[in-house]
Short mmCIF file of C-alpha atoms in Angstrom, two decimals:
data_model
loop_
_atom_site.label_atom_id
_atom_site.label_comp_id
_atom_site.label_asym_id
_atom_site.label_seq_id
_atom_site.Cartn_x
_atom_site.Cartn_y
_atom_site.Cartn_z
CA UNK P 1 -17.41 13.32 -7.23
CA UNK P 2 -14.03 12.64 -8.74
CA UNK P 3 -11.64 10.23 -7.15
CA UNK P 4 -7.91 10.70 -7.36
CA UNK P 5 -7.43 7.04 -6.54
CA UNK P 6 -8.40 5.73 -9.95
CA UNK P 7 -4.85 5.86 -11.21
CA UNK P 8 -3.06 4.63 -8.12
CA UNK P 9 -5.66 2.09 -7.09
CA UNK P 10 -4.88 -0.18 -9.99
CA UNK P 11 -1.24 -0.18 -8.97
CA UNK P 12 -2.00 -1.19 -5.41
CA UNK P 13 -0.74 -4.69 -5.99
CA UNK P 14 2.73 -3.34 -6.62
CA UNK P 15 3.07 -2.29 -2.99
CA UNK P 16 2.69 -5.84 -1.71
CA UNK P 17 -0.03 -6.92 0.69
CA UNK P 18 1.16 -8.77 3.76
CA UNK P 19 -1.27 -10.85 5.77
CA UNK P 20 1.05 -10.93 8.78
CA UNK P 21 -0.35 -13.73 10.90
CA UNK P 22 -3.48 -13.87 8.81
CA UNK P 23 -5.02 -16.84 7.09
CA UNK P 24 -6.27 -16.96 3.53
CA UNK P 25 -10.00 -16.40 3.30
CA UNK P 26 -12.20 -19.10 1.86
CA UNK P 27 -13.64 -18.54 -1.59
CA UNK P 28 -16.76 -16.37 -1.47
CA UNK P 29 -16.18 -15.33 2.17
CA UNK P 30 -15.25 -11.85 3.27
CA UNK P 31 -11.52 -11.53 3.82
CA UNK P 32 -11.97 -9.41 6.96
CA UNK P 33 -14.80 -9.29 9.48
CA UNK P 34 -13.59 -6.42 11.63
CA UNK P 35 -11.53 -3.27 11.22
CA UNK P 36 -9.44 -2.20 14.20
CA UNK P 37 -7.94 1.29 14.25
CA UNK P 38 -4.98 1.67 16.60
CA UNK P 39 -3.06 4.64 17.86
CA UNK P 40 0.30 5.21 16.23
CA UNK P 41 3.17 5.81 18.65
CA UNK P 42 2.57 6.37 22.35
CA UNK P 43 4.96 9.32 22.29
CA UNK P 44 3.01 10.97 19.49
CA UNK P 45 -0.40 10.31 21.09
CA UNK P 46 -1.98 10.69 17.66
CA UNK P 47 -4.55 8.30 16.25
CA UNK P 48 -5.27 7.39 12.66
CA UNK P 49 -8.73 8.86 13.14
CA UNK P 50 -7.28 12.20 14.25
CA UNK P 51 -4.96 12.22 11.23
CA UNK P 52 -7.91 11.76 8.89
CA UNK P 53 -9.88 14.51 10.63
CA UNK P 54 -6.87 16.82 10.56
CA UNK P 55 -6.34 16.13 6.85
CA UNK P 56 -9.88 17.24 6.05
CA UNK P 57 -9.67 20.32 8.27
CA UNK P 58 -6.47 21.43 6.57
CA UNK P 59 -7.31 20.67 2.92
CA UNK P 60 -11.03 19.95 2.68
CA UNK P 61 -13.10 22.96 1.66
CA UNK P 62 -16.86 22.46 1.40
CA UNK P 63 -17.48 19.55 -0.95
CA UNK P 64 -13.77 19.04 -1.66
CA UNK P 65 -12.82 15.38 -1.21
CA UNK P 66 -9.62 14.43 0.60
CA UNK P 67 -8.08 10.97 0.32
CA UNK P 68 -5.17 9.03 1.72
CA UNK P 69 -3.55 5.64 2.23
CA UNK P 70 -4.20 3.23 5.12
CA UNK P 71 -1.34 1.16 6.49
CA UNK P 72 -1.39 -1.81 8.85
CA UNK P 73 -1.59 -5.59 8.82
CA UNK P 74 -4.06 -8.48 8.89
CA UNK P 75 -4.32 -10.75 11.95
CA UNK P 76 -6.71 -13.68 11.40
CA UNK P 77 -9.97 -12.05 10.22
CA UNK P 78 -9.15 -8.66 11.75
CA UNK P 79 -7.67 -5.80 9.76
CA UNK P 80 -5.55 -3.62 12.03
CA UNK P 81 -5.02 -0.08 10.74
CA UNK P 82 -2.06 1.43 12.54
CA UNK P 83 -1.00 4.34 10.35
CA UNK P 84 -2.02 6.48 7.39
CA UNK P 85 -0.78 9.33 5.25
CA UNK P 86 -2.66 11.75 2.97
CA UNK P 87 -2.53 12.30 -0.74
CA UNK P 88 -1.22 15.81 -1.41
CA UNK P 89 -3.53 18.24 -3.12
CA UNK P 90 -2.45 18.94 -6.67
CA UNK P 91 -4.00 20.50 -9.75
CA UNK P 92 -4.11 19.45 -13.37
CA UNK P 93 -1.06 21.62 -13.97
CA UNK P 94 1.05 19.22 -11.89
CA UNK P 95 1.60 16.89 -14.83
CA UNK P 96 4.88 15.58 -13.43
CA UNK P 97 3.32 14.37 -10.16
CA UNK P 98 3.26 10.56 -9.94
CA UNK P 99 0.88 9.29 -7.24
CA UNK P 100 2.19 5.72 -7.34
CA UNK P 101 5.78 6.90 -6.96
CA UNK P 102 4.74 9.19 -4.11
CA UNK P 103 3.12 6.29 -2.25
CA UNK P 104 6.16 4.08 -2.78
CA UNK P 105 8.50 6.72 -1.42
CA UNK P 106 6.30 7.36 1.61
CA UNK P 107 6.08 3.66 2.51
CA UNK P 108 9.82 3.23 1.95
CA UNK P 109 10.50 6.09 4.36
CA UNK P 110 8.15 4.62 6.98
CA UNK P 111 9.87 1.25 6.66
CA UNK P 112 13.25 2.87 7.32
CA UNK P 113 12.01 4.27 10.65
CA UNK P 114 10.43 0.92 11.61
CA UNK P 115 6.77 2.02 11.28
CA UNK P 116 4.06 -0.20 9.77
CA UNK P 117 4.20 0.40 6.03
CA UNK P 118 2.02 -2.33 4.50
CA UNK P 119 -0.80 -1.12 2.28
CA UNK P 120 -4.28 -2.20 3.55
CA UNK P 121 -6.65 0.27 1.89
CA UNK P 122 -7.51 3.93 1.59
CA UNK P 123 -9.74 6.58 3.11
CA UNK P 124 -11.93 9.32 1.69
CA UNK P 125 -14.03 12.12 3.06
CA UNK P 126 -17.63 12.57 1.93
CA UNK P 127 -19.97 15.51 1.47
CA UNK P 128 -23.34 14.87 3.15
CA UNK P 129 -22.88 11.14 2.57
CA UNK P 130 -22.47 11.41 -1.22
CA UNK P 131 -19.80 8.74 -1.60
CA UNK P 132 -21.63 6.02 -3.59
CA UNK P 133 -20.10 6.87 -6.96
CA UNK P 134 -18.58 5.06 -9.91
CA UNK P 135 -15.16 6.54 -9.05
CA UNK P 136 -15.25 4.97 -5.58
CA UNK P 137 -16.45 1.68 -7.04
CA UNK P 138 -13.60 1.54 -9.57
CA UNK P 139 -10.98 2.56 -7.00
CA UNK P 140 -12.12 0.04 -4.38
CA UNK P 141 -12.23 -2.71 -6.99
CA UNK P 142 -8.63 -1.94 -7.96
CA UNK P 143 -7.55 -2.07 -4.33
CA UNK P 144 -9.56 -5.15 -3.43
CA UNK P 145 -8.47 -7.01 -6.56
CA UNK P 146 -4.81 -6.37 -5.75
CA UNK P 147 -5.09 -6.59 -1.93
CA UNK P 148 -7.89 -8.93 -0.91
CA UNK P 149 -8.33 -7.53 2.61
CA UNK P 150 -8.32 -3.83 1.71
CA UNK P 151 -11.13 -1.53 2.82
CA UNK P 152 -12.15 2.06 2.24
CA UNK P 153 -12.83 4.27 5.27
CA UNK P 154 -15.49 6.92 4.68
CA UNK P 155 -15.24 9.95 6.97
CA UNK P 156 -18.26 12.27 7.12
CA UNK P 157 -17.21 15.66 8.58
CA UNK P 158 -20.79 17.00 8.51
CA UNK P 159 -22.09 14.26 10.81
CA UNK P 160 -19.00 14.50 12.97
CA UNK P 161 -19.62 18.22 13.46
CA UNK P 162 -23.05 17.35 14.89
CA UNK P 163 -21.40 15.68 17.88
CA UNK P 164 -20.76 12.03 16.91
CA UNK P 165 -17.83 10.58 14.97
CA UNK P 166 -18.95 9.30 11.56
CA UNK P 167 -16.41 6.80 10.25
CA UNK P 168 -17.44 3.67 8.32
CA UNK P 169 -15.52 0.92 6.55
CA UNK P 170 -16.80 -0.61 3.29
CA UNK P 171 -15.81 -3.42 0.94
CA UNK P 172 -17.26 -4.62 -2.34
CA UNK P 173 -19.33 -7.78 -2.00
CA UNK P 174 -18.03 -10.98 -3.65
CA UNK P 175 -20.89 -10.86 -6.19
CA UNK P 176 -19.98 -7.35 -7.30
CA UNK P 177 -16.29 -8.25 -7.43
CA UNK P 178 -17.07 -11.04 -9.90
CA UNK P 179 -19.12 -8.69 -12.07
CA UNK P 180 -16.36 -6.06 -12.03
CA UNK P 181 -13.79 -8.68 -13.03
CA UNK P 182 -15.91 -9.61 -16.07
CA UNK P 183 -16.48 -5.89 -16.82
CA UNK P 184 -19.98 -6.72 -17.98
CA UNK P 185 -22.46 -4.24 -16.48
CA UNK P 186 -25.34 -5.04 -18.81
CA UNK P 187 -28.80 -5.48 -17.28
CA UNK P 188 -28.70 -9.20 -18.11
CA UNK P 189 -25.35 -9.74 -16.37
CA UNK P 190 -26.39 -7.82 -13.25
CA UNK P 191 -29.70 -9.66 -13.13
CA UNK P 192 -27.95 -13.02 -13.50
CA UNK P 193 -25.57 -12.13 -10.64
CA UNK P 194 -28.54 -10.90 -8.56
CA UNK P 195 -26.89 -7.51 -7.97
CA UNK P 196 -29.00 -4.77 -6.38
CA UNK P 197 -28.02 -1.58 -4.62
CA UNK P 198 -28.50 -3.30 -1.24
CA UNK P 199 -25.77 -5.89 -1.88
CA UNK P 200 -23.16 -3.83 -3.71
CA UNK P 201 -21.20 -2.80 -0.62
CA UNK P 202 -20.75 -4.52 2.70
CA UNK P 203 -20.03 -2.53 5.86
CA UNK P 204 -17.32 -3.86 8.15
CA UNK P 205 -17.59 -3.08 11.89
CA UNK P 206 -14.97 -0.67 13.22
CA UNK P 207 -13.35 -0.86 16.65
CA UNK P 208 -11.19 2.11 17.69
CA UNK P 209 -8.55 0.88 20.10
CA UNK P 210 -6.73 3.36 22.32
CA UNK P 211 -3.69 2.80 24.46
CA UNK P 212 -4.17 3.09 28.22
CA UNK P 213 -2.33 6.41 28.28
CA UNK P 214 -4.67 7.89 25.67
CA UNK P 215 -7.71 6.63 27.61
CA UNK P 216 -6.38 8.33 30.76
CA UNK P 217 -5.81 11.57 28.84
CA UNK P 218 -9.33 11.53 27.38
CA UNK P 219 -10.76 10.87 30.83
CA UNK P 220 -8.88 13.84 32.24
CA UNK P 221 -10.05 16.08 29.39
CA UNK P 222 -13.65 15.01 29.93
CA UNK P 223 -13.46 15.87 33.63
CA UNK P 224 -11.97 19.28 32.86
CA UNK P 225 -14.49 20.18 30.15
CA UNK P 226 -17.10 22.75 31.14
CA UNK P 227 -20.73 21.68 31.49
CA UNK P 228 -21.83 24.53 29.23
CA UNK P 229 -19.72 23.13 26.40
CA UNK P 230 -21.49 19.78 26.63
CA UNK P 231 -24.88 21.45 26.42
CA UNK P 232 -23.94 22.89 23.02
CA UNK P 233 -24.42 19.39 21.61
CA UNK P 234 -28.14 19.77 22.36
CA UNK P 235 -28.50 22.54 19.76
CA UNK P 236 -31.48 21.99 17.47
CA UNK P 237 -30.15 24.25 14.69
CA UNK P 238 -30.68 21.70 11.92
CA UNK P 239 -32.39 23.60 9.11
CA UNK P 240 -29.25 24.00 6.98
CA UNK P 241 -28.13 20.39 7.37
CA UNK P 242 -31.56 18.92 6.76
CA UNK P 243 -32.26 21.26 3.85
CA UNK P 244 -28.98 20.40 2.11
CA UNK P 245 -29.58 16.68 2.59
CA UNK P 246 -33.07 16.98 1.11
CA UNK P 247 -31.74 19.01 -1.83
CA UNK P 248 -29.12 16.36 -2.62
CA UNK P 249 -31.78 13.67 -2.28
CA UNK P 250 -34.03 15.48 -4.77
CA UNK P 251 -31.10 15.82 -7.21
CA UNK P 252 -30.52 12.07 -7.09
CA UNK P 253 -34.24 11.39 -7.54
CA UNK P 254 -34.18 13.60 -10.64
CA UNK P 255 -31.23 11.63 -11.99
CA UNK P 256 -33.10 8.39 -11.32
CA UNK P 257 -36.12 9.79 -13.17
CA UNK P 258 -33.92 10.58 -16.16
CA UNK P 259 -32.55 7.03 -16.11
CA UNK P 260 -36.11 5.69 -16.01
CA UNK P 261 -36.97 7.81 -19.06
CA UNK P 262 -33.91 6.45 -20.87
CA UNK P 263 -34.89 2.89 -20.02
CA UNK P 264 -38.49 3.42 -21.17
CA UNK P 265 -37.16 4.87 -24.43
CA UNK P 266 -34.97 1.78 -24.84
CA UNK P 267 -37.98 -0.51 -24.31
CA UNK P 268 -40.01 1.41 -26.91
CA UNK P 269 -37.16 1.16 -29.42
CA UNK P 270 -36.85 -2.57 -28.81
CA UNK P 271 -40.60 -3.05 -29.27
CA UNK P 272 -40.57 -0.94 -32.44
CA UNK P 273 -37.67 -2.92 -33.85
CA UNK P 274 -39.42 -6.22 -33.10
CA UNK P 275 -42.43 -5.02 -35.09
CA UNK P 276 -40.16 -4.02 -37.99
CA UNK P 277 -38.52 -7.46 -37.93
CA UNK P 278 -41.89 -9.16 -37.94
CA UNK P 279 -43.12 -7.04 -40.86
CA UNK P 280 -39.91 -7.67 -42.79
CA UNK P 281 -40.19 -11.43 -42.30
CA UNK P 282 -43.83 -11.40 -43.43
CA UNK P 283 -42.91 -9.48 -46.59
CA UNK P 284 -40.10 -11.92 -47.35
CA UNK P 285 -42.42 -14.87 -46.81
CA UNK P 286 -45.09 -13.46 -49.11
CA UNK P 287 -42.52 -12.62 -51.78
CA UNK P 288 -41.10 -16.17 -51.63
CA UNK P 289 -44.62 -17.58 -52.05
CA UNK P 290 -45.12 -15.45 -55.15
CA UNK P 291 -41.72 -16.45 -56.55
CA UNK P 292 -42.52 -20.11 -55.91
CA UNK P 293 -45.82 -19.77 -57.80
CA UNK P 294 -43.90 -18.33 -60.75
CA UNK P 295 -41.37 -21.14 -60.57
CA UNK P 296 -38.57 -18.89 -59.41
CA UNK P 297 -36.10 -19.82 -56.65
CA UNK P 298 -36.73 -18.28 -53.20
CA UNK P 299 -34.76 -15.29 -51.99
CA UNK P 300 -31.47 -16.11 -50.23
CA UNK P 301 -31.43 -16.24 -46.46
CA UNK P 302 -30.23 -13.07 -44.77
CA UNK P 303 -28.95 -12.41 -41.28
CA UNK P 304 -31.78 -10.37 -39.86
CA UNK P 305 -29.61 -9.21 -36.94
CA UNK P 306 -27.31 -7.43 -39.38
CA UNK P 307 -30.24 -5.65 -40.97
CA UNK P 308 -31.75 -4.67 -37.63
CA UNK P 309 -29.03 -3.95 -35.09
CA UNK P 310 -30.48 -4.16 -31.59
CA UNK P 311 -30.40 -0.86 -29.67
CA UNK P 312 -27.85 -0.61 -26.89
CA UNK P 313 -29.40 -0.88 -23.42
CA UNK P 314 -28.67 2.00 -21.02
CA UNK P 315 -25.93 1.28 -18.45
CA UNK P 316 -27.43 -0.42 -15.42
CA UNK P 317 -24.56 0.19 -13.01
CA UNK P 318 -25.15 3.94 -12.90
CA UNK P 319 -28.77 3.38 -11.91
CA UNK P 320 -27.71 1.03 -9.12
CA UNK P 321 -25.23 3.59 -7.79
CA UNK P 322 -27.87 6.31 -7.86
CA UNK P 323 -30.30 4.02 -6.02
CA UNK P 324 -27.61 3.27 -3.44
CA UNK P 325 -26.94 6.98 -2.98
CA UNK P 326 -30.66 7.67 -2.53
CA UNK P 327 -30.76 4.97 0.13
CA UNK P 328 -27.77 6.57 1.87
CA UNK P 329 -29.42 10.01 1.89
CA UNK P 330 -32.64 8.53 3.28
CA UNK P 331 -30.71 6.78 6.05
CA UNK P 332 -28.85 10.01 6.86
CA UNK P 333 -32.09 11.98 7.11
CA UNK P 334 -33.66 9.26 9.24
CA UNK P 335 -30.67 9.18 11.60
CA UNK P 336 -30.52 12.97 11.73
CA UNK P 337 -34.20 13.27 12.64
CA UNK P 338 -33.84 10.58 15.31
CA UNK P 339 -30.79 12.38 16.70
CA UNK P 340 -32.66 15.70 16.85
CA UNK P 341 -35.61 14.01 18.53
CA UNK P 342 -33.24 12.66 21.18
CA UNK P 343 -31.74 16.12 21.62
CA UNK P 344 -35.23 17.56 22.05
CA UNK P 345 -36.06 15.09 24.83
CA UNK P 346 -32.69 15.73 26.52
CA UNK P 347 -33.13 19.51 26.31
CA UNK P 348 -36.63 19.27 27.76
CA UNK P 349 -35.40 17.02 30.58
CA UNK P 350 -32.52 19.44 31.30
CA UNK P 351 -34.95 22.36 31.38
CA UNK P 352 -37.25 20.50 33.78
CA UNK P 353 -34.27 19.65 35.98
CA UNK P 354 -33.10 23.28 36.10
CA UNK P 355 -36.60 24.46 36.96
#
């Protein structure tokens, strides 16, 4: 899944990150411990969440990914997201389009109308939870390296369509940030840093804060909603969703199997090369013994590593990302099955009540 943020993410530091009333985080600690999403203007009655949902509904088609910029400020250890704006859809033919310049102009315009314009992260939609990719890792590293408190919001429209809002905030862990700074993703470096797919990303709790007027409006809408509409959430039509999730899970398992084959091939090549080195050293030793018996000088020392170049190990980071994606799919299927089981009990209870 391609990410359009790769180019602009690295330039995030140019926008300037303000900590507002915030305090600098201690070394090794997470810069933020909570993400708070606020409504924008009371007159507009529009939330950041609704803007993200609207962006996907207008431009997201199937597995098409939509992305945008998050604006707000940091107060103590709380990141307050108060506004956002989307990245426009453009094709490869739009060679003159400059994403960084577009972001700068948007934030300059927001500043002129006295709206929060400080860059605090970005958001992205996902397709059946398939967001654990190298593109997202590189983009979030660029943001987090330039703006310490930045997060990425992942919006899942498939889960949201099932009746519950799916919006999660993620950051790279301090261990992974150090590895990304060194740009050494070899198996030895990842093993030394104790990096596994479980500790690559850290989820930050999200609190959606509404104004009192919005809460009153939602309460009125809930009272006016028909009972029949609420019962539609008890639908057990899950074959398509579950089948697609299982298909994506099998695809990732196949990719993991291919990586395992590559790694086994690497181990065989290393073992074969070690045998060749050992045989070469034995031949040199025997030849030197024969030359010594004839009174000849021994052969000059040679750099054996130049004669036998070690094979390159397969990239470990891709395997970790695939493992993380498999874990995400398994969690989604587990949550989906639990949700359907709850719907089944609720539907049975409703049927018993009506009878």
